[in-house]
Coordinates of N, CA and C in Angstrom, one line a residue:
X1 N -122.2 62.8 35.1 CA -122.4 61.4 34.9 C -123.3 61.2 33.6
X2 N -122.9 60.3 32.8 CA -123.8 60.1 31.7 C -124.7 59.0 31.8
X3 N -125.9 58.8 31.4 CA -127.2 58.0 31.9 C -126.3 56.5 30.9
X4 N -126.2 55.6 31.4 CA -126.3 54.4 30.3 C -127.5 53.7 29.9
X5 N -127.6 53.7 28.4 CA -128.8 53.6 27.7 C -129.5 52.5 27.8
X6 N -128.7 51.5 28.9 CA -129.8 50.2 28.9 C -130.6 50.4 30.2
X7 N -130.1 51.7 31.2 CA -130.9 51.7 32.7 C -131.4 53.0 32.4
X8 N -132.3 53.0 31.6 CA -132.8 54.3 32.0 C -134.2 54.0 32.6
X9 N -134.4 54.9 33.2 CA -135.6 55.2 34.5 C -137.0 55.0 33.9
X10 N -137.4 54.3 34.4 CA -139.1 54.0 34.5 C -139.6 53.0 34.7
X11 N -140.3 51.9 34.1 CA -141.3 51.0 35.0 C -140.4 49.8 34.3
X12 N -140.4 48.8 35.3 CA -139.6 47.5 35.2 C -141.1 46.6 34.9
X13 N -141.5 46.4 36.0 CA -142.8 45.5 36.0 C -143.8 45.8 36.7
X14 N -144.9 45.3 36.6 CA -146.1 45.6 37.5 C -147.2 44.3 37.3
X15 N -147.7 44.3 38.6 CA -149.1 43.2 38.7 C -149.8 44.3 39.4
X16 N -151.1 43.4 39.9 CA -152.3 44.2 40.6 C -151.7 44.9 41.9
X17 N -150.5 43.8 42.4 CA -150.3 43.9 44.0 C -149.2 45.2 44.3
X18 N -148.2 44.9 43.0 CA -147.0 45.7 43.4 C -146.4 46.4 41.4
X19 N -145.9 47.1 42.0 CA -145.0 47.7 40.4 C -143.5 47.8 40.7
X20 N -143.1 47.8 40.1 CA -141.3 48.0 39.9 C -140.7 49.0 39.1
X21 N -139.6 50.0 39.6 CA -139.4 51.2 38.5 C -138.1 51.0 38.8
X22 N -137.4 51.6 37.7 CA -135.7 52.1 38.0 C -135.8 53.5 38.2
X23 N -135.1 53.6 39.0 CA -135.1 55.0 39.7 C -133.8 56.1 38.6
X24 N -134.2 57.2 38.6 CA -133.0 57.8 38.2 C -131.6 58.0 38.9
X25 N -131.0 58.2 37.5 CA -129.6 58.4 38.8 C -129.1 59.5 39.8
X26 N -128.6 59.3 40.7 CA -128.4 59.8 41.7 C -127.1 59.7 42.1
X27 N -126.3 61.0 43.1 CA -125.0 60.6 43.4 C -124.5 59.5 44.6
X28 N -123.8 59.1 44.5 CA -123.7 57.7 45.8 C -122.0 58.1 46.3
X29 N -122.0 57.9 47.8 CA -120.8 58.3 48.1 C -120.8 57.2 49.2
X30 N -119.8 56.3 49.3 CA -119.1 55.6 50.5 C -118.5 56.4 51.3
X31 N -118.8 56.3 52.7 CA -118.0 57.0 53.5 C -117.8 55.9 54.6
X32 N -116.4 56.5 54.9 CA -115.9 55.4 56.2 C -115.3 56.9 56.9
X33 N -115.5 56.4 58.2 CA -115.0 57.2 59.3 C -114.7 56.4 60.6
X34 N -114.2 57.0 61.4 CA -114.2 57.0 62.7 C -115.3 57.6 63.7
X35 N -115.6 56.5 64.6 CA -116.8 57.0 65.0 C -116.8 58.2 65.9
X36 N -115.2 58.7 66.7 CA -114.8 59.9 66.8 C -115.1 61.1 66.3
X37 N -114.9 60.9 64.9 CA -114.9 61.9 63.9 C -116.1 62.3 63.2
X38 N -117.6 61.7 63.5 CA -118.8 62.0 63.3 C -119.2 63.1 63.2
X39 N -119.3 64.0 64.7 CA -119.8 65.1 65.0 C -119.1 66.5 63.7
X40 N -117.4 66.4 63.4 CA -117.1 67.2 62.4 C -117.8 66.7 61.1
X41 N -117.8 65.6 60.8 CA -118.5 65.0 59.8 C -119.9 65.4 59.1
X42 N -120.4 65.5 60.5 CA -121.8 65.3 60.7 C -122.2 67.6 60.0
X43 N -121.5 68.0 60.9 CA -121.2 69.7 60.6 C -120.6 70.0 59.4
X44 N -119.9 69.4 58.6 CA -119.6 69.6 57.5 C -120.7 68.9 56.3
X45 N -120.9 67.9 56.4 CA -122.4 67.2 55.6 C -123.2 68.2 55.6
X46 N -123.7 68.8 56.8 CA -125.2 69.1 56.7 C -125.9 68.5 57.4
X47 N -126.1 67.4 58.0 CA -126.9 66.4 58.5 C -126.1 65.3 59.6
X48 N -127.1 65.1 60.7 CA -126.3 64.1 61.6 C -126.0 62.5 61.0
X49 N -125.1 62.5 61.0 CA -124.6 61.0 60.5 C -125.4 60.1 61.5
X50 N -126.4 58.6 61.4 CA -126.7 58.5 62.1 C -125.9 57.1 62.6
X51 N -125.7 56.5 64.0 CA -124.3 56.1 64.6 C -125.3 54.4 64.8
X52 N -126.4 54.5 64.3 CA -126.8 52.6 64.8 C -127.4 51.7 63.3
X53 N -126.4 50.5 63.4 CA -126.8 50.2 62.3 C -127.9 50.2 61.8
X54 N -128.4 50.5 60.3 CA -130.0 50.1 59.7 C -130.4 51.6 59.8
X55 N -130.1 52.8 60.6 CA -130.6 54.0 60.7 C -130.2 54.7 59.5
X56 N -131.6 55.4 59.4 CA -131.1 56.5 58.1 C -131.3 57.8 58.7
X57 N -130.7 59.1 58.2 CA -131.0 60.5 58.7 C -130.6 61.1 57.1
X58 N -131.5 62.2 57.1 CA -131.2 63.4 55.9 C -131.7 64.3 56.0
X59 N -131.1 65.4 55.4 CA -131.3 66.7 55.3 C -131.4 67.0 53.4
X60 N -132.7 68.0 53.5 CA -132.4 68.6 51.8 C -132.9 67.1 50.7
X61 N -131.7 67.2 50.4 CA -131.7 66.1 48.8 C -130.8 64.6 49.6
X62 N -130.0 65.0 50.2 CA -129.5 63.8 51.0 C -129.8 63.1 52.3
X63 N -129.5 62.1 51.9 CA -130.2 60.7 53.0 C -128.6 59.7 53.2
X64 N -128.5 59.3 54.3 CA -127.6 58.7 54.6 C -128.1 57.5 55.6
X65 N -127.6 56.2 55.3 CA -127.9 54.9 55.8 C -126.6 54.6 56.5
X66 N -127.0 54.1 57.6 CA -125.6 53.4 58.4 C -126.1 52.0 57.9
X67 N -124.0 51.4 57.4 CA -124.2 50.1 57.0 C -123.2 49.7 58.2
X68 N -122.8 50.3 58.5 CA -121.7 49.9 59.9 C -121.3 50.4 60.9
X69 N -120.6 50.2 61.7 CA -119.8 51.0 62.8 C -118.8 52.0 62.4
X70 N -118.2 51.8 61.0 CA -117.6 52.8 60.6 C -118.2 53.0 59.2
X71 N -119.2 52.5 58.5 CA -119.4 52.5 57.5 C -121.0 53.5 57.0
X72 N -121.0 54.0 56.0 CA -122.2 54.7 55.5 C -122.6 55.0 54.3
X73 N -123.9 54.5 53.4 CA -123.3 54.7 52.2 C -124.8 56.2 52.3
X74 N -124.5 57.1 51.1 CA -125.3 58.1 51.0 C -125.6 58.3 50.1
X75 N -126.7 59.3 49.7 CA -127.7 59.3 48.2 C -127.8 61.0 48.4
X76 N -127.6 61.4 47.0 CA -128.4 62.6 47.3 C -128.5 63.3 46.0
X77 N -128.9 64.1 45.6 CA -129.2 65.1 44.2 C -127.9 65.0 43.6
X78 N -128.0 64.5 42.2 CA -126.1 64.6 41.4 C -125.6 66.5 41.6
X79 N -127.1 67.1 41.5 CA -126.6 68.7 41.5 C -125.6 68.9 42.8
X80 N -126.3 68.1 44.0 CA -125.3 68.3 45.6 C -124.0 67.6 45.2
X81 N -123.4 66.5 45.0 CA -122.5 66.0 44.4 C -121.3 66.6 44.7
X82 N -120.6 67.4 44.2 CA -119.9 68.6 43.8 C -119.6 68.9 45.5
X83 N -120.7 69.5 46.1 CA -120.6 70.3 47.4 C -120.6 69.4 48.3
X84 N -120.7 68.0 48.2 CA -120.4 67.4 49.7 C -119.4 66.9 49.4
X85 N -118.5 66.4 48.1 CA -117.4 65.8 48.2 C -116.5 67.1 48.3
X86 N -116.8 68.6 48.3 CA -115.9 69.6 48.6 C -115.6 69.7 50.0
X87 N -117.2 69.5 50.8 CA -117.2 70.0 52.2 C -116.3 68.8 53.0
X88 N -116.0 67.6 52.4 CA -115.4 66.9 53.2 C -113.8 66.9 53.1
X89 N -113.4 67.2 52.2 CA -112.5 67.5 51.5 C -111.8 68.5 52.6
X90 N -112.6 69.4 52.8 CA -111.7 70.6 53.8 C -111.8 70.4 55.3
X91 N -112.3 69.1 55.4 CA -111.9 68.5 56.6 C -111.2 67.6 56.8
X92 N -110.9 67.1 55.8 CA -109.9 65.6 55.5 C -108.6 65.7 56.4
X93 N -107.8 66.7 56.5 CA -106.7 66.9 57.1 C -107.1 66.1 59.0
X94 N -108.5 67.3 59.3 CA -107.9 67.8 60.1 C -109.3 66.0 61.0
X95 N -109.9 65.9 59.7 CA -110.5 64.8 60.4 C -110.3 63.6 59.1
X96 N -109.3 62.6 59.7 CA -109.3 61.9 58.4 C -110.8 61.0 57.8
X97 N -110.7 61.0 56.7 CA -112.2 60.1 56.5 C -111.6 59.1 55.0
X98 N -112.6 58.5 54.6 CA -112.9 58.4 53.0 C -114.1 58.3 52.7
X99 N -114.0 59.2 51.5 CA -115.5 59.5 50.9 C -114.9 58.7 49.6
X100 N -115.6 58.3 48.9 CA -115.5 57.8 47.7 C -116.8 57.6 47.2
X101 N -116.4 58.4 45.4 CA -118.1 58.8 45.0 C -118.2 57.4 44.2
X102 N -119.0 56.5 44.7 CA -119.5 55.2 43.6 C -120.7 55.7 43.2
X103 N -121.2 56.9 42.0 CA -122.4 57.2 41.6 C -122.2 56.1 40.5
X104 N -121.4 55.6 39.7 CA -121.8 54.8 38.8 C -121.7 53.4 38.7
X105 N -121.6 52.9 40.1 CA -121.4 51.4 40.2 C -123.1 51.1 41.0
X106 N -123.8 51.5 41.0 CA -124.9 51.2 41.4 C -126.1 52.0 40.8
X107 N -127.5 51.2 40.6 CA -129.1 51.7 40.5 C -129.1 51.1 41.5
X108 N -131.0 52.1 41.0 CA -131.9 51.6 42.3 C -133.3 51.2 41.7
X109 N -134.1 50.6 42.1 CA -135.7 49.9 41.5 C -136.0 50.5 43.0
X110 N -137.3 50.7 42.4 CA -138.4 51.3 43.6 C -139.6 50.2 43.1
X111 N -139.9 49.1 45.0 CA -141.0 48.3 44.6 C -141.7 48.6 45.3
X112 N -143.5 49.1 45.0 CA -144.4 49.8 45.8 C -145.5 48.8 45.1
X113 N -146.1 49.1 46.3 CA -147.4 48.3 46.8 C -147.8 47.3 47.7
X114 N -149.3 47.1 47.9 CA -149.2 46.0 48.9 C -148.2 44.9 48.9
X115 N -148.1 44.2 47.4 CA -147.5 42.9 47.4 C -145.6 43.4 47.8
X116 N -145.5 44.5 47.9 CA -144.1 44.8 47.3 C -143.5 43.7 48.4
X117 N -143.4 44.0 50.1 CA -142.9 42.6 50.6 C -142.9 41.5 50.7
X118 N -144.2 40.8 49.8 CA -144.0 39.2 49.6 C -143.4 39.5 48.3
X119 N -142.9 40.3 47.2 CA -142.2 40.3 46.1 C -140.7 40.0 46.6
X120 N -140.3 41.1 47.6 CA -139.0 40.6 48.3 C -138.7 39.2 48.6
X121 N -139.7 39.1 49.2 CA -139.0 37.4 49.7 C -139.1 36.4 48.8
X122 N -139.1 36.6 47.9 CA -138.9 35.5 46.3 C -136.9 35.1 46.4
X123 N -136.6 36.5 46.7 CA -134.9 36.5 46.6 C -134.1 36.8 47.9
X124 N -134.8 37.4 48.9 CA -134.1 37.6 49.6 C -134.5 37.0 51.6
X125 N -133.1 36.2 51.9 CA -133.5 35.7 53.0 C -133.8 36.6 54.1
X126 N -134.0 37.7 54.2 CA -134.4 38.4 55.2 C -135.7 38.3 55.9
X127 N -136.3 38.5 57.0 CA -137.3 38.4 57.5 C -137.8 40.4 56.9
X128 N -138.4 40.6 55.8 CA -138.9 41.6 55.3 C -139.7 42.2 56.4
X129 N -141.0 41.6 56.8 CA -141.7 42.6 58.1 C -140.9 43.2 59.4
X130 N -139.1 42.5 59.5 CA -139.2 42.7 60.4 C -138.7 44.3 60.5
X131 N -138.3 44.6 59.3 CA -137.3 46.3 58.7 C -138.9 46.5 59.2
X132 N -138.2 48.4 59.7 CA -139.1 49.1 60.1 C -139.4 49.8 58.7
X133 N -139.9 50.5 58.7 CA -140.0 52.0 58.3 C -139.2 53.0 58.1
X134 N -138.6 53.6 57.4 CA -137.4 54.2 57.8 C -135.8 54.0 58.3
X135 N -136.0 52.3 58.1 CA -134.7 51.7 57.9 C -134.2 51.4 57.2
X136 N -132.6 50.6 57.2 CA -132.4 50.0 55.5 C -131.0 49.4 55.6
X137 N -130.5 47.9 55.4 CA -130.0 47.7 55.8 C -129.0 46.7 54.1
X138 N -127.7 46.0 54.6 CA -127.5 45.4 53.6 C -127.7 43.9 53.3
X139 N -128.5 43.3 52.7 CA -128.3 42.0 52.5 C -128.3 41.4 51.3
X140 N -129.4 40.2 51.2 CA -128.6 39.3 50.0 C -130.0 39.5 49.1
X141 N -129.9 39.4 47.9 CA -130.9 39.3 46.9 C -130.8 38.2 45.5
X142 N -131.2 37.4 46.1 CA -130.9 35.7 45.0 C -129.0 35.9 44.6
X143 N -128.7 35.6 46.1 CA -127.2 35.5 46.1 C -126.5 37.3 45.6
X144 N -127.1 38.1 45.2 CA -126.5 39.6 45.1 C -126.6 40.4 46.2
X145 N -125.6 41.0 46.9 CA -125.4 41.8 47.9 C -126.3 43.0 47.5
X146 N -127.4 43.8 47.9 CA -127.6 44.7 48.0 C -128.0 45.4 49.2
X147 N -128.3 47.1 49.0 CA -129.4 47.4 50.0 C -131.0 48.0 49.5
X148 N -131.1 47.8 50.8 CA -132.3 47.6 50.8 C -133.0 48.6 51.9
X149 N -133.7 49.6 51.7 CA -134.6 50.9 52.3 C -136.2 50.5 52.2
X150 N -136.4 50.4 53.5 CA -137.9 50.8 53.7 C -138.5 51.9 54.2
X151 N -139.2 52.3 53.0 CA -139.5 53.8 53.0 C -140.7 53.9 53.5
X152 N -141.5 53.1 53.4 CA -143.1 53.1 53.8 C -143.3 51.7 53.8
X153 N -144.7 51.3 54.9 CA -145.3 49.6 54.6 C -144.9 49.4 53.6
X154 N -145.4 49.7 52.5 CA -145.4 49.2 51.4 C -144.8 49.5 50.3
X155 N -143.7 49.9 50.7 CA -142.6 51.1 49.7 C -140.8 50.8 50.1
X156 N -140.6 50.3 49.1 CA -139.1 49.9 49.3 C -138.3 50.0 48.0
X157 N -136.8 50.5 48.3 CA -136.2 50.8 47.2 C -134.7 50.0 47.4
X158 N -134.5 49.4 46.5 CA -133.1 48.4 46.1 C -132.0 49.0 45.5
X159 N -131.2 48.8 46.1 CA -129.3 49.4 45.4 C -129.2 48.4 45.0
X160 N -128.6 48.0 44.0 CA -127.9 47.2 43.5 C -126.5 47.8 42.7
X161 N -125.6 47.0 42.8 CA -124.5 47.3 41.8 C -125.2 46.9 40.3
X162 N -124.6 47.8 39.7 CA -124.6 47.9 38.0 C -124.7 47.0 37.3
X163 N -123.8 46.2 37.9 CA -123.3 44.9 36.4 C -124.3 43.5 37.5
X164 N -124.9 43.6 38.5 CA -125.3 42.6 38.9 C -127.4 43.0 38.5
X165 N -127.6 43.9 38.0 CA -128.8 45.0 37.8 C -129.6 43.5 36.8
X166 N -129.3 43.6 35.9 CA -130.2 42.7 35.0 C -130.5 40.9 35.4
X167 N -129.6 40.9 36.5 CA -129.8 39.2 37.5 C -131.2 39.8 37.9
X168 N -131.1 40.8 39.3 CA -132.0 41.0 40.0 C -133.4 41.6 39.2
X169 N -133.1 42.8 38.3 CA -134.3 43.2 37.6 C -134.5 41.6 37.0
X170 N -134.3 40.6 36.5 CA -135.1 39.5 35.9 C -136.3 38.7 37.2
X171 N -135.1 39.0 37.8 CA -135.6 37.8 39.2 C -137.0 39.1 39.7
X172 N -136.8 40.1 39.7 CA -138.1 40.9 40.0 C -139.3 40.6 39.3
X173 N -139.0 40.8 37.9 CA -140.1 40.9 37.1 C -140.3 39.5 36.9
X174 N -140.0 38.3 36.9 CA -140.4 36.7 37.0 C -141.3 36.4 38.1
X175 N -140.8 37.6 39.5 CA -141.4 37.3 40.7 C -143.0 37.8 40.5
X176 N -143.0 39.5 39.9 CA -144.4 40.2 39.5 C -145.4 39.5 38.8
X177 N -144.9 38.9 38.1 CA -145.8 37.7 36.6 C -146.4 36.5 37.9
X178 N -145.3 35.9 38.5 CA -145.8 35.1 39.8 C -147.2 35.7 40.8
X179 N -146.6 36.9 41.0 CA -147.5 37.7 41.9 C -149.0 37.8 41.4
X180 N -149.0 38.2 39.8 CA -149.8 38.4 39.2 C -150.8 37.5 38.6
X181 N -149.8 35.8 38.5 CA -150.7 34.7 38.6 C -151.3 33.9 39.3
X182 N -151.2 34.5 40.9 CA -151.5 33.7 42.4 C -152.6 34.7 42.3
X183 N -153.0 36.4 41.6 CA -154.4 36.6 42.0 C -155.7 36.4 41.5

């Protein structure tokens, strides 16, 4: 995957409360299955697929989010890449699936700090406090579909598709300058 030269990784914005970074790239695979077909799924990945919406499970370099009942999108080292779209591959026959690698239709911003969830709710209608920890689910961000991971209180990281990246990075960093002038 080649880096494109307008997303390259490091700090978007920052105030006292919260900062914003673009994350490096990483590989991203859609997977749809049957919920039958988990447990082979699950043995060929590496890690248990996890089966309730919003749940994340990983092993290693990869992390996998349920976005559905049959749906899951995954993250993991571009080096793994290669070896999990192999390992599924030699079960395709015998368990049908689709994997499809979208590493290049999506980044990610990492927004940490206290303020990071009143920075969310500038754009997005979700009730923010109510994600746990270790969830991550899909919704809306000033009208853009993303997801959204809560990694800690105060630690959360945003997928966004590619071509919608410079709506939402604006709407972030307008929100930080806000953040920064309410202290």
């Amino acid at each position: 995957m080649t880096p494109d030269p307008t997303f390259e990784p490091g700090p978007i914005a920052r105030s006292a409360a919260v900062s914003v970074a673009l994350l490096a790239p990483v590989a991203r695979f859609s997977l749809r299955a049957r919920v039958a077909d988990l447990p082979a799924l699950s043995h060929a990945l590496g890690l248990d697929l996890p089966r309730k919406i919003g749940d994340r499970a990983g092993a290693g370099t990869t992390e996998v989010l349920c976005l559905g009942p049959d749906d899951w999108h995954i993250l993991a080292a571009e080096a793994d890449a290669a070896g999990l779209a192999a390992a599924a591959a030699a079960i395709r026959d015998a368990t049908p699936h689709s994997l499809t690698d979208i590493s290049d239709r999506e980044v990610t911003v990492a927004i940490e700090g206290p303020g990071a969830a009143e920075l969310l709710t500038l754009g997005c209608p979700r009730d923010i406090d109510r994600i746990q920890p270790g969830r991550g689910c899909r919704t809306i961000m000033d009208g853009v579909t993303v997801l959204l991971r809560r990694d800690a209180a105060d630690r959360f990281r945003l997928d966004m598709w590619r071509s919608f990246a410079p709506h939402v990075i604006a709407l972030l960093r307008i929100g930080c300058a806000e953040l920064a002038a309410d202290s």
